Coordinates of C-alpha atoms in Angstrom, one line a residue:
Chain F
M102 CA 58.1 7.7 13.7
T103 CA 56.4 7.1 10.5
A104 CA 56.5 9.7 8.2
Y105 CA 54.0 9.6 6.4
L106 CA 54.3 10.2 2.7
D107 CA 51.2 11.1 0.5
T108 CA 51.6 9.6 -2.6
G109 CA 47.9 10.5 -3.6
D110 CA 46.5 7.4 -4.3
R111 CA 44.3 6.8 -1.2
R112 CA 43.1 9.9 -1.6
R113 CA 42.2 9.9 -5.7
S114 CA 40.5 6.8 -4.6
A115 CA 38.5 8.3 -1.7
D116 CA 36.5 10.6 -4.3
A117 CA 36.6 8.8 -7.5
P118 CA 32.6 9.0 -8.2
P119 CA 30.4 5.8 -7.6
R120 CA 29.2 4.0 -10.4
I121 CA 25.9 3.5 -10.4
A122 CA 25.8 -0.2 -10.7
D123 CA 27.8 -0.2 -7.2
L124 CA 24.7 1.6 -5.8
I125 CA 22.6 -1.2 -7.1
D126 CA 22.8 -4.1 -7.8
E127 CA 20.4 -7.7 -8.5
A128 CA 19.7 -8.2 -4.7
T129 CA 18.6 -4.4 -3.2
I130 CA 16.2 -4.6 -7.3
Q131 CA 14.2 -8.2 -6.0
S132 CA 14.6 -6.4 -2.0
I133 CA 12.4 -3.6 -2.9
A134 CA 10.6 -5.3 -5.7
E135 CA 9.3 -8.2 -2.6
E136 CA 8.2 -5.9 -0.4
A137 CA 6.1 -3.9 -2.5
W138 CA 5.0 -7.1 -4.1
S139 CA 3.9 -8.1 0.0
A140 CA 2.2 -4.8 0.4
L141 CA 0.4 -4.5 -3.1
V142 CA -0.1 -8.2 -4.2
G143 CA 0.0 -10.2 -0.4
E144 CA 1.7 -11.6 2.1
D145 CA 1.8 -14.4 0.3
E146 CA 2.8 -13.8 -2.6
Y147 CA 6.7 -14.4 -3.5
L148 CA 8.9 -13.7 -6.6
V149 CA 10.9 -16.4 -7.3
P150 CA 14.4 -14.9 -9.0
L151 CA 14.7 -17.2 -11.8
P152 CA 14.3 -16.8 -15.3
G153 CA 11.2 -17.7 -16.9
D154 CA 9.7 -18.3 -20.3
P155 CA 9.8 -15.6 -22.9
L156 CA 7.2 -13.5 -22.4
V157 CA 3.8 -13.7 -25.8
D158 CA 1.9 -9.8 -25.0
A159 CA 4.9 -8.6 -23.1
V160 CA 3.4 -5.0 -21.6
S161 CA 5.4 -2.7 -19.7
S162 CA 5.6 0.0 -17.0
W163 CA 8.2 2.4 -16.0
V164 CA 8.9 5.3 -14.6
E165 CA 12.1 7.4 -14.8
V166 CA 14.0 8.9 -12.1
V167 CA 15.9 11.7 -12.8
G168 CA 18.3 13.9 -11.3
P169 CA 22.8 12.9 -10.5
W170 CA 21.3 9.8 -12.9
T171 CA 18.7 9.3 -14.6
G172 CA 17.3 6.4 -16.1
T173 CA 14.2 4.5 -16.2
V174 CA 13.0 1.4 -14.3
V175 CA 10.7 -0.7 -16.1
I176 CA 8.4 -3.1 -15.1
T177 CA 8.0 -5.8 -18.3
T178 CA 5.2 -9.0 -17.5
A179 CA 2.4 -11.0 -20.0
R180 CA -0.8 -8.8 -20.4
A181 CA -2.4 -11.9 -19.0
T182 CA 0.2 -11.3 -15.7
A183 CA -0.5 -7.7 -15.4
A184 CA -4.1 -8.4 -15.3
E185 CA -4.1 -11.2 -11.9
L186 CA -1.2 -8.8 -10.9
S187 CA -4.4 -6.2 -10.5
R188 CA -6.2 -8.7 -9.3
C189 CA -4.7 -9.0 -6.8
L190 CA -4.6 -5.1 -6.0
L191 CA -7.9 -4.0 -5.7
K192 CA -8.7 -7.7 -3.9
E193 CA -12.9 -7.2 -3.1
H194 CA -12.3 -3.9 -4.8
A195 CA -11.8 -5.2 -8.4
P196 CA -14.7 -5.0 -11.2
P197 CA -16.2 -7.8 -12.7
V198 CA -14.7 -7.4 -15.9
L199 CA -11.3 -6.0 -15.9
D200 CA -10.7 -3.4 -18.7
D201 CA -7.2 -2.1 -19.6
E202 CA -7.0 0.8 -17.8
D203 CA -7.3 -0.9 -15.0
V204 CA -4.8 -3.2 -16.2
D205 CA -2.0 -0.3 -16.9
D206 CA -3.0 1.4 -13.6
A207 CA -2.0 -1.2 -11.9
L208 CA 0.9 -2.4 -14.1
G209 CA 1.8 2.1 -13.7
E210 CA 1.3 2.2 -10.2
L211 CA 3.4 -1.2 -9.1
A212 CA 6.6 0.7 -11.5
N213 CA 6.1 3.7 -9.1
V214 CA 6.3 2.4 -5.8
V215 CA 9.8 -0.1 -7.5
G216 CA 10.7 3.1 -9.3
G217 CA 10.2 5.3 -6.1
N218 CA 12.3 2.5 -3.8
V219 CA 14.4 2.6 -6.1
K220 CA 15.2 7.2 -7.0
A221 CA 16.1 6.3 -2.9
V222 CA 18.7 4.2 -3.1
L223 CA 20.5 6.6 -5.3
P224 CA 21.9 9.8 -4.6
G225 CA 19.2 12.8 -4.7
P226 CA 18.0 15.1 -4.9
S227 CA 16.5 13.2 -7.1
S228 CA 13.1 13.9 -8.8
L229 CA 10.4 10.9 -10.0
G230 CA 7.8 11.6 -13.5
L231 CA 5.2 9.3 -13.3
P232 CA 4.7 6.3 -14.2
E233 CA 3.9 4.8 -18.5
V234 CA 2.7 1.7 -19.5
G235 CA 3.1 0.7 -22.8
T236 CA 5.3 -1.3 -25.8
A237 CA 8.3 -1.1 -23.4
P238 CA 11.0 2.6 -23.9
E239 CA 13.5 1.7 -26.0
A240 CA 16.3 0.0 -25.1
G241 CA 19.1 2.1 -22.6
T242 CA 22.0 0.0 -21.1
D243 CA 20.7 -2.0 -18.0
V244 CA 22.4 -1.5 -15.3
C245 CA 20.8 -4.2 -12.6
R246 CA 18.1 -6.6 -13.9
V247 CA 16.4 -9.1 -12.6
D248 CA 13.6 -12.3 -14.1
L249 CA 11.2 -13.1 -11.8
L250 CA 8.5 -15.8 -11.6
W251 CA 5.1 -14.8 -9.7
R252 CA 3.3 -17.6 -9.7
G253 CA 4.7 -19.7 -12.4
Q254 CA 5.1 -16.3 -15.1
S255 CA 8.2 -14.7 -16.3
L256 CA 8.2 -10.9 -14.5
T257 CA 11.3 -8.5 -15.2
I258 CA 12.6 -5.6 -13.8
S259 CA 15.1 -4.0 -15.1
V260 CA 17.5 -0.4 -14.0
Q261 CA 18.1 1.4 -17.5
D262 CA 21.3 3.8 -18.0
S263 CA 19.7 6.5 -20.2
A264 CA 21.9 7.0 -21.8
G265 CA 21.4 4.4 -24.0
V266 CA 24.1 1.8 -26.0
L267 CA 27.8 3.4 -24.9
T268 CA 30.7 3.4 -26.0
E269 CA 32.8 1.4 -23.3
Q270 CA 34.8 4.6 -22.3
N271 CA 31.4 6.9 -21.7
N272 CA 29.0 4.5 -20.6
Q273 CA 31.8 4.6 -17.5
Q274 CA 31.8 8.1 -18.0
K275 CA 28.3 8.1 -17.8
N276 CA 27.3 5.7 -14.7
E277 CA 29.8 8.1 -12.8
V278 CA 27.1 9.6 -10.2
P279 CA 28.7 12.9 -8.7
L280 CA 27.9 13.2 -5.0
Chain B
M105 CA -15.5 11.1 9.0
R106 CA -14.7 12.2 6.1
A107 CA -12.0 11.7 4.5
L108 CA -10.9 13.1 0.6
V109 CA -8.0 10.7 -1.3
I110 CA -6.2 12.1 -4.0
D111 CA -4.1 9.6 -6.0
D112 CA -3.6 10.1 -10.0
S113 CA -3.4 6.0 -9.5
K114 CA -7.4 4.7 -9.8
V115 CA -5.6 1.1 -7.8
M116 CA -4.3 3.7 -5.2
R117 CA -7.3 5.0 -4.4
R118 CA -9.0 2.5 -4.3
I119 CA -6.8 0.7 -2.5
V120 CA -7.2 3.5 0.4
S121 CA -10.4 4.0 0.3
G122 CA -10.9 0.6 1.2
I123 CA -9.1 0.9 4.3
L124 CA -10.7 3.9 4.9
E125 CA -14.5 2.8 4.8
G126 CA -13.5 -0.3 6.8
L127 CA -12.1 1.5 9.6
G128 CA -16.2 3.2 8.8
Y129 CA -14.7 7.3 7.6
E130 CA -16.7 8.4 4.0
V131 CA -14.9 9.0 1.0
Q132 CA -14.7 10.8 -1.8
Q133 CA -12.2 10.8 -4.3
A134 CA -9.9 13.0 -6.1
G135 CA -7.9 12.1 -9.5
H136 CA -5.4 15.1 -8.7
G137 CA -4.9 18.1 -6.9
R138 CA -6.7 20.5 -8.4
E139 CA -10.0 17.9 -8.6
G140 CA -9.1 18.0 -4.3
L141 CA -9.0 21.6 -4.2
D142 CA -12.7 20.9 -6.6
V143 CA -14.0 18.8 -3.5
L144 CA -13.2 20.8 -0.6
D145 CA -14.0 24.4 -2.3
G146 CA -17.8 22.7 -2.9
G147 CA -18.3 22.4 0.2
W148 CA -17.0 18.9 0.9
V149 CA -14.6 20.0 3.9
P150 CA -13.0 16.6 5.0
D151 CA -11.1 16.2 8.2
L152 CA -9.2 13.5 6.8
V153 CA -6.5 13.9 3.5
C154 CA -4.4 11.1 2.0
V155 CA -2.7 12.9 -1.4
D156 CA 0.0 10.8 -3.4
W157 CA 3.2 14.0 -4.2
N158 CA 3.6 13.0 -8.0
M159 CA 0.1 13.5 -10.0
P160 CA -0.6 15.2 -13.1
V161 CA -2.2 18.4 -13.5
M162 CA -1.6 19.8 -9.6
D163 CA 0.6 17.6 -7.2
G164 CA 0.8 17.1 -4.1
L165 CA 3.0 19.4 -2.6
Q166 CA 0.8 22.5 -4.3
F167 CA -2.8 20.8 -2.9
V168 CA -0.8 21.1 1.1
S169 CA -0.1 24.5 0.1
A170 CA -2.5 25.5 -1.9
V171 CA -4.6 24.1 1.6
R172 CA -2.9 25.7 3.8
S173 CA -3.0 29.5 2.5
N174 CA -7.0 28.9 3.1
P175 CA -7.5 30.3 7.0
S176 CA -11.1 27.9 7.0
W177 CA -9.5 24.8 6.0
R178 CA -7.3 24.8 8.4
Q179 CA -8.7 21.6 10.8
V180 CA -8.4 19.5 8.2
T181 CA -5.2 16.5 8.6
I182 CA -3.1 15.9 5.6
M183 CA -1.4 12.7 5.3
M184 CA 1.2 12.4 3.2
V185 CA 0.8 9.0 0.7
T186 CA 3.3 8.8 -2.2
S187 CA 7.0 6.5 -2.9
E188 CA 8.4 9.5 -2.7
S189 CA 11.5 9.2 0.3
E190 CA 13.8 11.3 0.0
H191 CA 14.4 13.0 3.7
G192 CA 14.6 16.6 2.0
Q193 CA 10.9 15.8 0.0
I194 CA 9.3 14.8 3.4
V195 CA 11.0 17.8 5.1
R196 CA 9.6 19.9 2.0
A197 CA 6.2 18.2 2.5
L198 CA 5.8 18.8 6.2
A199 CA 7.2 22.2 6.3
A200 CA 4.1 22.9 3.4
G201 CA 1.4 21.8 6.2
A202 CA 1.5 18.0 5.6
H203 CA 0.9 16.4 9.4
E204 CA 1.9 13.0 8.7
Y205 CA 4.5 11.3 5.7
M206 CA 3.1 7.4 4.2
I207 CA 5.9 6.3 2.0
K208 CA 4.7 3.2 -0.9
P209 CA 4.5 0.4 -0.1
F210 CA 2.4 0.2 2.7
T211 CA 0.4 -2.5 4.3
A212 CA -3.0 -1.9 6.2
D213 CA -1.5 -2.5 10.1
A214 CA 1.2 0.6 9.1
F215 CA -1.6 2.9 7.7
R216 CA -3.8 2.1 10.2
D217 CA -0.4 2.5 12.9
K218 CA -0.5 6.5 10.9
L219 CA -3.6 6.7 11.5
A220 CA -3.2 6.3 15.5
L221 CA -0.5 8.3 14.9
L222 CA -2.4 11.7 13.9
G223 CA -5.9 10.7 15.7
M224 CA -7.6 9.9 13.2
L225 CA -8.7 7.0 14.1
P226 CA -12.2 6.6 14.6
Q227 CA -13.1 6.2 18.5
E228 CA -14.6 3.4 18.2
V229 CA -11.7 1.3 16.4
A230 CA -10.0 3.5 18.4
L231 CA -11.1 1.4 22.0

């Protein structure tokens, strides 16, 4: 008969809350983005996981996730790329001349869809904020970031912890997601 | 058949409206739940409402509850079309009176499949 010695190590290991970085990674973000692109932008539209040229005239859209983990999902690209994305989303319904409102709306909807699906892989319940568009929000800590090329143009999707820049110890505590 | 598309994103309203118009629906659009209720209050009662969840002024869940509290709108079929995909939220929407739930992103084919499930494809398309 084998005696079972409970050292507590297994229990402590199992009880440790997962860190946000354990729940979301680059592959997950890219998979979510590819699904959104395929459905909304076009079936034959691909996102290539390569960094592109530095952005000129960058614009960002983002949504906040509030719950056991609170942070922001941000899409950043050049405004010209955002306009091209808007035309793809609108397809035959695109007006001859796109105004800024159309471009902001389309980029915001992409953030909404990507953010909603990022939220779905995190422990809930969480709420999703309304999309915002503009200059990138004050950078928090990037939990995860993917640099992509769409039609050769740079596009970045990042999941940012709202805690901002923290000490390593605090950062570890903040990134833990209670179950 | 008539459909009301409620979403704060103009792009998403155009996408959903485009699919529905392609199926032969007469479509009206609203930018949030309150605007949607105004359309119904004005006497334009649709067969189908496609409504987003997260919107300013009045969200989709509040809209569904308001429609279901009015017996004269009982026959309206409601489908939530949203990026909210947590199981608990789907349950809340269905409990409030939505008939079906479509998670963004979706393809036009997936959207038509949901309408078919609801029996909301116009007859000439369903045949």
